[in-house]
PDB file of C-alpha atoms in Angstrom:
ATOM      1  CA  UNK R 183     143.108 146.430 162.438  1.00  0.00           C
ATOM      2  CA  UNK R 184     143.317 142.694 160.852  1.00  0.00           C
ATOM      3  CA  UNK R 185     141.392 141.228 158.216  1.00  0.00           C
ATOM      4  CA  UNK R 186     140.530 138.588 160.869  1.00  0.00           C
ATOM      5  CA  UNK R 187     139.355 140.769 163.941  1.00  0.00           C
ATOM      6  CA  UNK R 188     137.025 142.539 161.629  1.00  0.00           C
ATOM      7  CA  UNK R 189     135.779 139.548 160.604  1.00  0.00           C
ATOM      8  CA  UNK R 190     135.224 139.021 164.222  1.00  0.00           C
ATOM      9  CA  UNK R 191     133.525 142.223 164.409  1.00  0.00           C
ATOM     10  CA  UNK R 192     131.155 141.821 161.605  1.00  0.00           C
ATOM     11  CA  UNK R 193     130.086 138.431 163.252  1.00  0.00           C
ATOM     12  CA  UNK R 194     129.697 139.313 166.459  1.00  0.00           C
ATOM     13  CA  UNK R 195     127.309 142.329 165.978  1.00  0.00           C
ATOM     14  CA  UNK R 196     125.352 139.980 163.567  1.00  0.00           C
ATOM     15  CA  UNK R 197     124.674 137.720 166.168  1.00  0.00           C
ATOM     16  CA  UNK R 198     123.455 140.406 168.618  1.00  0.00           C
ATOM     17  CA  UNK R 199     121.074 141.579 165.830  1.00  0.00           C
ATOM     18  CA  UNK R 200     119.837 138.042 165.619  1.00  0.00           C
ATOM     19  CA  UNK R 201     119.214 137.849 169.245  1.00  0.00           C
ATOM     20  CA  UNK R 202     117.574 141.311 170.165  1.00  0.00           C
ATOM     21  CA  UNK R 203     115.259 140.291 166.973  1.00  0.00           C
ATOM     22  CA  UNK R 204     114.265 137.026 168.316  1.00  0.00           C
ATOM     23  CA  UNK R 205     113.859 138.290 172.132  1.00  0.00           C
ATOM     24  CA  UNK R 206     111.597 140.967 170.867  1.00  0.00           C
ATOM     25  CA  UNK R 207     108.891 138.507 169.310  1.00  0.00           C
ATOM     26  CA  UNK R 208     109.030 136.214 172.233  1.00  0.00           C
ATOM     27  CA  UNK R 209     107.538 138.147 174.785  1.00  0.00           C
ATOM     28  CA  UNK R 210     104.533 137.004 176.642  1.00  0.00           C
ATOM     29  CA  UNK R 211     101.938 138.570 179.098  1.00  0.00           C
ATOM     30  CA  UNK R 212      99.210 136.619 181.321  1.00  0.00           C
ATOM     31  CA  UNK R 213      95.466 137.310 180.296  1.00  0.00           C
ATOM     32  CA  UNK R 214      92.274 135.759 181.232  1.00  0.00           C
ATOM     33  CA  UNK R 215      90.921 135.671 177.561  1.00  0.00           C
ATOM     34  CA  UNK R 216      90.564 132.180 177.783  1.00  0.00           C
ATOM     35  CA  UNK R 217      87.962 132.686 180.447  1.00  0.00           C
ATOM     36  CA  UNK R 218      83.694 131.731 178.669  1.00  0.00           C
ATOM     37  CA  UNK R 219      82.512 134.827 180.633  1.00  0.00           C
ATOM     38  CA  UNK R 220      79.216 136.027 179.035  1.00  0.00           C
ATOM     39  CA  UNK R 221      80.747 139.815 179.692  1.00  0.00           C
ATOM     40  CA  UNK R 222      84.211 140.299 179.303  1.00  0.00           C
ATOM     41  CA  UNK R 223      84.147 143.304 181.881  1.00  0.00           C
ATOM     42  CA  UNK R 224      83.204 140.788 184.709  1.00  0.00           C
ATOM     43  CA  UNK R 225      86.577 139.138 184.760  1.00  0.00           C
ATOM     44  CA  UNK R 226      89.725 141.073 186.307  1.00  0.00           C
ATOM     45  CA  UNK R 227      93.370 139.706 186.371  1.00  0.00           C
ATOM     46  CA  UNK R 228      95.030 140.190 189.886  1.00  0.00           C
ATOM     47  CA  UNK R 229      98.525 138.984 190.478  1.00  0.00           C
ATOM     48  CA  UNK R 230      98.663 136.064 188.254  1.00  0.00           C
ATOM     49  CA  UNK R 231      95.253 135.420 188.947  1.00  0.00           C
ATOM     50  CA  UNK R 232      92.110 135.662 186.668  1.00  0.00           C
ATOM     51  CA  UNK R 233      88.260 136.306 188.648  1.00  0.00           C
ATOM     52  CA  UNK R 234      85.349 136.349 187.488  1.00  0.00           C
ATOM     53  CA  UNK R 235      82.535 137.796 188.705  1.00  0.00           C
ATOM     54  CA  UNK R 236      79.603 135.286 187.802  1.00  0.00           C
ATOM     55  CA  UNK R 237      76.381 136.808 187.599  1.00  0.00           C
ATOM     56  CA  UNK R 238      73.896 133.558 188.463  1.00  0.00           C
ATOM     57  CA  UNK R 239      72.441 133.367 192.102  1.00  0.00           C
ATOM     58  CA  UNK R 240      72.869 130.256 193.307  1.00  0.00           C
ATOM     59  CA  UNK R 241      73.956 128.864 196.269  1.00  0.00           C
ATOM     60  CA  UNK R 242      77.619 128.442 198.063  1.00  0.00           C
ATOM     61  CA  UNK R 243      77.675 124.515 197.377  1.00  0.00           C
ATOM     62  CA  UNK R 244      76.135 124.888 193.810  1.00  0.00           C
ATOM     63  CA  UNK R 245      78.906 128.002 193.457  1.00  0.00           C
ATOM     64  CA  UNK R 246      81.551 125.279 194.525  1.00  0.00           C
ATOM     65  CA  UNK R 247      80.471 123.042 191.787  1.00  0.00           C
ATOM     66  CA  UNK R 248      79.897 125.599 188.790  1.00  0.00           C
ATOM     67  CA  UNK R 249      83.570 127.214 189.327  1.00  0.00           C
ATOM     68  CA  UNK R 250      84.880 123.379 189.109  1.00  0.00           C
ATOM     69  CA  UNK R 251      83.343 122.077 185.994  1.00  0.00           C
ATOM     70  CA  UNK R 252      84.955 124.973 184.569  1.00  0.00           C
ATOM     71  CA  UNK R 253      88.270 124.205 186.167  1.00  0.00           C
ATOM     72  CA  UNK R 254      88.334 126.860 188.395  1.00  0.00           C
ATOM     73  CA  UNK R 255      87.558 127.359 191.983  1.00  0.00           C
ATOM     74  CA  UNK R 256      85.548 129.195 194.572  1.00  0.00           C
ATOM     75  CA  UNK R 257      87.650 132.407 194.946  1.00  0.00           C
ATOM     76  CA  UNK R 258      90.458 132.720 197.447  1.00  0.00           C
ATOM     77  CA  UNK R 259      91.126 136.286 198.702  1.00  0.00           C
ATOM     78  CA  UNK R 260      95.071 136.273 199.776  1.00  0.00           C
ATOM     79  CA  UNK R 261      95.155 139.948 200.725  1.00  0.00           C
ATOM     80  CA  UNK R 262      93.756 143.567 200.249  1.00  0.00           C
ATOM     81  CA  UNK R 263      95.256 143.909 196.171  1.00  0.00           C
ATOM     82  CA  UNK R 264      92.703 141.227 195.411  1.00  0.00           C
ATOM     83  CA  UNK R 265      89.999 142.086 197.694  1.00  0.00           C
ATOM     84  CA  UNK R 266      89.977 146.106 196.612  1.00  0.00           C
ATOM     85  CA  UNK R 267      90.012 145.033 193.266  1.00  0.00           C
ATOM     86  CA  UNK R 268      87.136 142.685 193.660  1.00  0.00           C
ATOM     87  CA  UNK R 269      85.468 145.254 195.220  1.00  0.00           C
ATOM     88  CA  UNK R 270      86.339 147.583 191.673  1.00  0.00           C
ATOM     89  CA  UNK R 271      85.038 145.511 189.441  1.00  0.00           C
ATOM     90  CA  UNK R 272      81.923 144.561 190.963  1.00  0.00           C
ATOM     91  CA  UNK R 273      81.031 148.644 192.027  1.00  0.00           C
ATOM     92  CA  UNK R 274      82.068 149.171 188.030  1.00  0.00           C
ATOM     93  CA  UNK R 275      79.503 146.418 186.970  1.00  0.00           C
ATOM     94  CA  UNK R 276      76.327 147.613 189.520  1.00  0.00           C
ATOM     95  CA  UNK R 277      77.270 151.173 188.109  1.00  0.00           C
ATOM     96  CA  UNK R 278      77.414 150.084 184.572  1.00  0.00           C
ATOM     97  CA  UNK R 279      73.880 148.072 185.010  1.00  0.00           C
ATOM     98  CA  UNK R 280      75.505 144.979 184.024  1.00  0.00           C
ATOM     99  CA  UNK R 281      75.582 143.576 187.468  1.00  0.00           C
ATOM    100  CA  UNK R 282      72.612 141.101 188.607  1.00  0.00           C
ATOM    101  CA  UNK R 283      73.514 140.697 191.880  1.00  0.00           C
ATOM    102  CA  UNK R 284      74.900 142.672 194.748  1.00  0.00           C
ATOM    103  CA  UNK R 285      76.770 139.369 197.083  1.00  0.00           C
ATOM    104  CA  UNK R 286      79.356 137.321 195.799  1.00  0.00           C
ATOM    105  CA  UNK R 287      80.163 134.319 197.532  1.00  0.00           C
ATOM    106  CA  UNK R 288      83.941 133.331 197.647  1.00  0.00           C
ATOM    107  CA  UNK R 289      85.515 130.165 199.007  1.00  0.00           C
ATOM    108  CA  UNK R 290      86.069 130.321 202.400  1.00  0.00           C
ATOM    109  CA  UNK R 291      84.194 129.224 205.496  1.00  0.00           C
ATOM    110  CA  UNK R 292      84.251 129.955 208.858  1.00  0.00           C
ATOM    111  CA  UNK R 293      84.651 126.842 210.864  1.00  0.00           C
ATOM    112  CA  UNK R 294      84.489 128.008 214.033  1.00  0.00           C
ATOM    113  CA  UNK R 295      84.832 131.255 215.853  1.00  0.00           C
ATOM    114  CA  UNK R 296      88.299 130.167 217.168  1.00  0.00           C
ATOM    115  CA  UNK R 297      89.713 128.254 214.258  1.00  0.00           C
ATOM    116  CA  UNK R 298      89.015 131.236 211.626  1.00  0.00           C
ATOM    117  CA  UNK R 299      88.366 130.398 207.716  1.00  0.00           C
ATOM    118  CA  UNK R 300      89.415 127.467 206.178  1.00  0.00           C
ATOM    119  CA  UNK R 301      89.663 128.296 202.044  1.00  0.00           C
ATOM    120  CA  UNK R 302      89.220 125.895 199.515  1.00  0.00           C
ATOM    121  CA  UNK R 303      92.536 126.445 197.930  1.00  0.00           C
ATOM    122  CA  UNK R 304      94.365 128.375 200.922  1.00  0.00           C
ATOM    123  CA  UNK R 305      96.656 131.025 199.860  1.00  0.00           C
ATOM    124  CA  UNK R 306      98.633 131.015 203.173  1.00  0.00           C
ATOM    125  CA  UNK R 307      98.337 134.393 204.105  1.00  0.00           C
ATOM    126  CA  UNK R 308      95.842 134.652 206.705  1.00  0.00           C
ATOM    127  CA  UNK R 309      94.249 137.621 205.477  1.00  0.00           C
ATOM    128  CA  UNK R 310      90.795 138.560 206.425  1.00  0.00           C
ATOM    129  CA  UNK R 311      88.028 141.777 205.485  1.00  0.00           C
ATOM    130  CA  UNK R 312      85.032 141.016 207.956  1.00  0.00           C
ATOM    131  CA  UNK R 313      82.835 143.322 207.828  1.00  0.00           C
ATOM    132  CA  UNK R 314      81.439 144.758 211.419  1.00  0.00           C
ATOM    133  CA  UNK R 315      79.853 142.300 213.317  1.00  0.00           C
ATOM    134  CA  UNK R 316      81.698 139.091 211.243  1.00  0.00           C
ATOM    135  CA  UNK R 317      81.485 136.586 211.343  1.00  0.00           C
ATOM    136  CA  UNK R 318      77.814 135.973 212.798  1.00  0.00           C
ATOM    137  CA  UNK R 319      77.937 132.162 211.503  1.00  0.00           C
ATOM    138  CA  UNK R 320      80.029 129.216 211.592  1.00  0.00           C
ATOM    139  CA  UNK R 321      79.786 125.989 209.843  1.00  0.00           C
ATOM    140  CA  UNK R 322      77.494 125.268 207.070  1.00  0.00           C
ATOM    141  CA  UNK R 323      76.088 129.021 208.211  1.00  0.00           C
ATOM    142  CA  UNK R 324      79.348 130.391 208.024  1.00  0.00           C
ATOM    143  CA  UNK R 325      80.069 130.410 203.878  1.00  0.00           C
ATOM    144  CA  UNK R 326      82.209 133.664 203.192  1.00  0.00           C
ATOM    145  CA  UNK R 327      80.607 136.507 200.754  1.00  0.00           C
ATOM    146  CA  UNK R 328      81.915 139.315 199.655  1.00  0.00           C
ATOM    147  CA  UNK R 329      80.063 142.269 200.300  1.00  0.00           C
ATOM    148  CA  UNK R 330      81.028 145.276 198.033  1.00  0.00           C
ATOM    149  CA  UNK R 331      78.362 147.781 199.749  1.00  0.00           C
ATOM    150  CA  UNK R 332      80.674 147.669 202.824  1.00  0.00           C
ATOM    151  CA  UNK R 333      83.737 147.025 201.402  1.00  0.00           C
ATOM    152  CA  UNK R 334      84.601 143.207 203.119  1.00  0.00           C
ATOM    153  CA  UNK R 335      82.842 139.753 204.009  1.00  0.00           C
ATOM    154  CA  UNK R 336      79.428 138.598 205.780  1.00  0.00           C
ATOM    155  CA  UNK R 337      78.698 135.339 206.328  1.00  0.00           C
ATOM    156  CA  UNK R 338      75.330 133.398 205.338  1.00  0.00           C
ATOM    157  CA  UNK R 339      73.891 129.395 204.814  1.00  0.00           C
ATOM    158  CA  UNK R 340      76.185 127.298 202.644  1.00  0.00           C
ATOM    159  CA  UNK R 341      72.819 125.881 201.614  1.00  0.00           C
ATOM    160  CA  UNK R 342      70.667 129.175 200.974  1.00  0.00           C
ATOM    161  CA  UNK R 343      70.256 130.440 197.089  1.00  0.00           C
ATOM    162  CA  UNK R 344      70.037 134.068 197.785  1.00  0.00           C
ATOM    163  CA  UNK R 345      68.547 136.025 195.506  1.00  0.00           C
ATOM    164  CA  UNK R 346      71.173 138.974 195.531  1.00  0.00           C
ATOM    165  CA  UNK R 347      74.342 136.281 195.905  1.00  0.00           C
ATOM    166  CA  UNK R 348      76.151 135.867 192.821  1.00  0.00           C
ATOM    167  CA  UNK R 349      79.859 134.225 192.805  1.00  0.00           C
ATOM    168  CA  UNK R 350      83.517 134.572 192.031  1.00  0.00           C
ATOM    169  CA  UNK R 351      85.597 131.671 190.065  1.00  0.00           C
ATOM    170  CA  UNK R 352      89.250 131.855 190.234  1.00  0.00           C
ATOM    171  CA  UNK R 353      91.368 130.698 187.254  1.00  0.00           C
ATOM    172  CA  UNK R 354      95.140 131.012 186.725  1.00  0.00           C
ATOM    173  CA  UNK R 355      96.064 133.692 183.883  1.00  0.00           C
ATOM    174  CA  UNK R 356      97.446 131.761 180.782  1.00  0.00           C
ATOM    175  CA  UNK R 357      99.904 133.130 178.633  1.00  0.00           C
ATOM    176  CA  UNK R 358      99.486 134.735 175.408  1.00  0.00           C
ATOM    177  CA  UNK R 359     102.337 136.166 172.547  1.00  0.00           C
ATOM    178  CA  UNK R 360     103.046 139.533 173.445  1.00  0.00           C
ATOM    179  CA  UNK R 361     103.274 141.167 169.494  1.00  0.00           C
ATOM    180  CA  UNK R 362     107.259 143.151 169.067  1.00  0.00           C
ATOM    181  CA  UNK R 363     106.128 146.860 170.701  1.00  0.00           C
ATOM    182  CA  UNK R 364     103.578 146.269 172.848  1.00  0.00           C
ATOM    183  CA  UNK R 365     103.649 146.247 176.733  1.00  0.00           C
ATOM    184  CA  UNK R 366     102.087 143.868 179.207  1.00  0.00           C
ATOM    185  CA  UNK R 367      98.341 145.102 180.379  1.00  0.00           C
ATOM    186  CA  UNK R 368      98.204 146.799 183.662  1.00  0.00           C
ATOM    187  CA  UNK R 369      97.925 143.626 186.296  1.00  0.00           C
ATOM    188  CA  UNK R 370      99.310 140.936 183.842  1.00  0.00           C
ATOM    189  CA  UNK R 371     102.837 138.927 184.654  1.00  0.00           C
ATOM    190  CA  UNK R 372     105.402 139.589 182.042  1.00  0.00           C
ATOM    191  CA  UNK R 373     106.649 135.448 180.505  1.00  0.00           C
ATOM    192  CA  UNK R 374     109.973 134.017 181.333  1.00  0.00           C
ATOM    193  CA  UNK R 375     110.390 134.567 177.622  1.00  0.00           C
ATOM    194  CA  UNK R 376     110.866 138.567 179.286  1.00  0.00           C
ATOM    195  CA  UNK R 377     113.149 138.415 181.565  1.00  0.00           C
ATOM    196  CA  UNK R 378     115.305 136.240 178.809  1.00  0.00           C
ATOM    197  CA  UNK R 379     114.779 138.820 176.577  1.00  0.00           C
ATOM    198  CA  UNK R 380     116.240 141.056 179.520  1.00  0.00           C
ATOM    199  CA  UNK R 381     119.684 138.697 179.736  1.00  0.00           C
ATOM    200  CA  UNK R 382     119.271 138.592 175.913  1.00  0.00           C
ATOM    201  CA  UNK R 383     119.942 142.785 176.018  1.00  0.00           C
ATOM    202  CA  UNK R 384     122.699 142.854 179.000  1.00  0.00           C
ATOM    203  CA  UNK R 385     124.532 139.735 176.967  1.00  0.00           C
ATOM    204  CA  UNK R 386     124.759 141.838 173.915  1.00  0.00           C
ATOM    205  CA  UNK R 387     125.989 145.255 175.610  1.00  0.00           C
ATOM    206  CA  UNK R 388     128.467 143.145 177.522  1.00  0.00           C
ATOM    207  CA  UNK R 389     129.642 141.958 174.198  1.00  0.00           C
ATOM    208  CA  UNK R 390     129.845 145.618 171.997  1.00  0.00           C
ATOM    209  CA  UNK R 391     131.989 147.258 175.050  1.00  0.00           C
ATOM    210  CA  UNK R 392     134.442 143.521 174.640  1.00  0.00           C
ATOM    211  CA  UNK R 393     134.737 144.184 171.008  1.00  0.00           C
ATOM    212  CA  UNK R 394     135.036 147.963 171.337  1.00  0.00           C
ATOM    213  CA  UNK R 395     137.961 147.280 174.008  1.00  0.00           C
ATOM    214  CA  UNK R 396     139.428 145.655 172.020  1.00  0.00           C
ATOM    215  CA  UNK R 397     139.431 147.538 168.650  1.00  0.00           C
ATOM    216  CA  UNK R 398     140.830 150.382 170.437  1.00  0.00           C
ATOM    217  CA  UNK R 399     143.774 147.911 172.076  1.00  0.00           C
ATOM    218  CA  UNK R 400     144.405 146.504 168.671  1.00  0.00           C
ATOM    219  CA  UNK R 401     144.496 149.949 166.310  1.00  0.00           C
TER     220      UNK R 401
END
């Protein structure tokens, strides 16, 4: 073998060293640690998707208005992943005795029987979890809650501070270093830094079965 295809060698797998090294402290994972929630354990991340499960009763409109001065909004639920785990994590909380509330209102509304729920931030999917006997209300007596006990929505005044009717704020997860070893937490979104870590790995095989093909043509 020459002097100068070793040389190539040597340089090669030097270079794939360097690059598995710096794809393995690039990796990053969504969280919702960024989230001012009094409890930690009232926030869940759901595809890409932080909630948290605020504990103050208060009205829809005044719910509307607390999510956005903390840059978040009334709670859209896109389909049954987010609504079952909504459902989770506020059963966990009322078993735990760190729940103050048993409601949680969310951001849709029912317009009118016939036009269905118009959300705040729509997610497009037309998903719905009405309880039996939803919607009874419409309008500014139509304001979606979620209603863990039976395992979908009711409807109640927009207007009306219920005493049992906390709410959910929806924020989008924000990513955080992933340290070399560790694996993304159950419901998180692996970076783009991952799956360039994953072309990052194929690259370099592609490259050691090259340079073995051709040692063994050159020998």
């Amino acid at each position: 073998m020459s002097s100068t295809f070793k040389d190539f060698v040597f340089r090669t797998r030097s270079a794939m060293l360097l690059l598995l090294y710096s794809a393995t402290i690039v990796r990053t994972e969504l969280s919702c640690g960024h989230i001012d929630a009094y409890v930690k354990h009232q926030v869940v991340l759901v595809n890409a998707q932080c909630y948290h499960l605020a504990q103050d009763a208060v009205s829809w409109n005044d719910a509307v208005t607390r999510c956005r001065l903390n840059n978040g909004t009334l709670a859209s639920i896109p389909d049954l992943t987010v609504n079952t785990a909504l459902i989770k994590l506020s059963t966990n909380l009322d078993y735990s005795n760190l729940a103050n509330v048993s409601f949680y209102w969310i951001g849709g509304k029912v317009d009118s029987i016939v036009t269905g729920v118009t959300w705040l931030r729509d997610p497009g999917t037309g998903f719905v979890a009405f309880n039996d006997g939803e919607p009874q209300g419409s309008a500014e007596f139509g304001c979606l809650m979620l209603d863990p006990g039976a395992g979908g929505w009711a409807t109640d005044m927009c207007v009306a501070s219920l005493e049992l009717a906390g709410y959910i704020c929806e924020y989008p997860g924000k990513e955080r270093a992933l340290p070399a070893g560790d694996t993304p937490q159950p419901g998180s979104h692996a970076g783009a830094e991952s799956l360039m870590e994953a072309g990052v790995v194929c690259f370099c095989i592609t490259i050691a079965m090259i340079t073995r093909r051709l040692g063994e043509q050159l020998v």
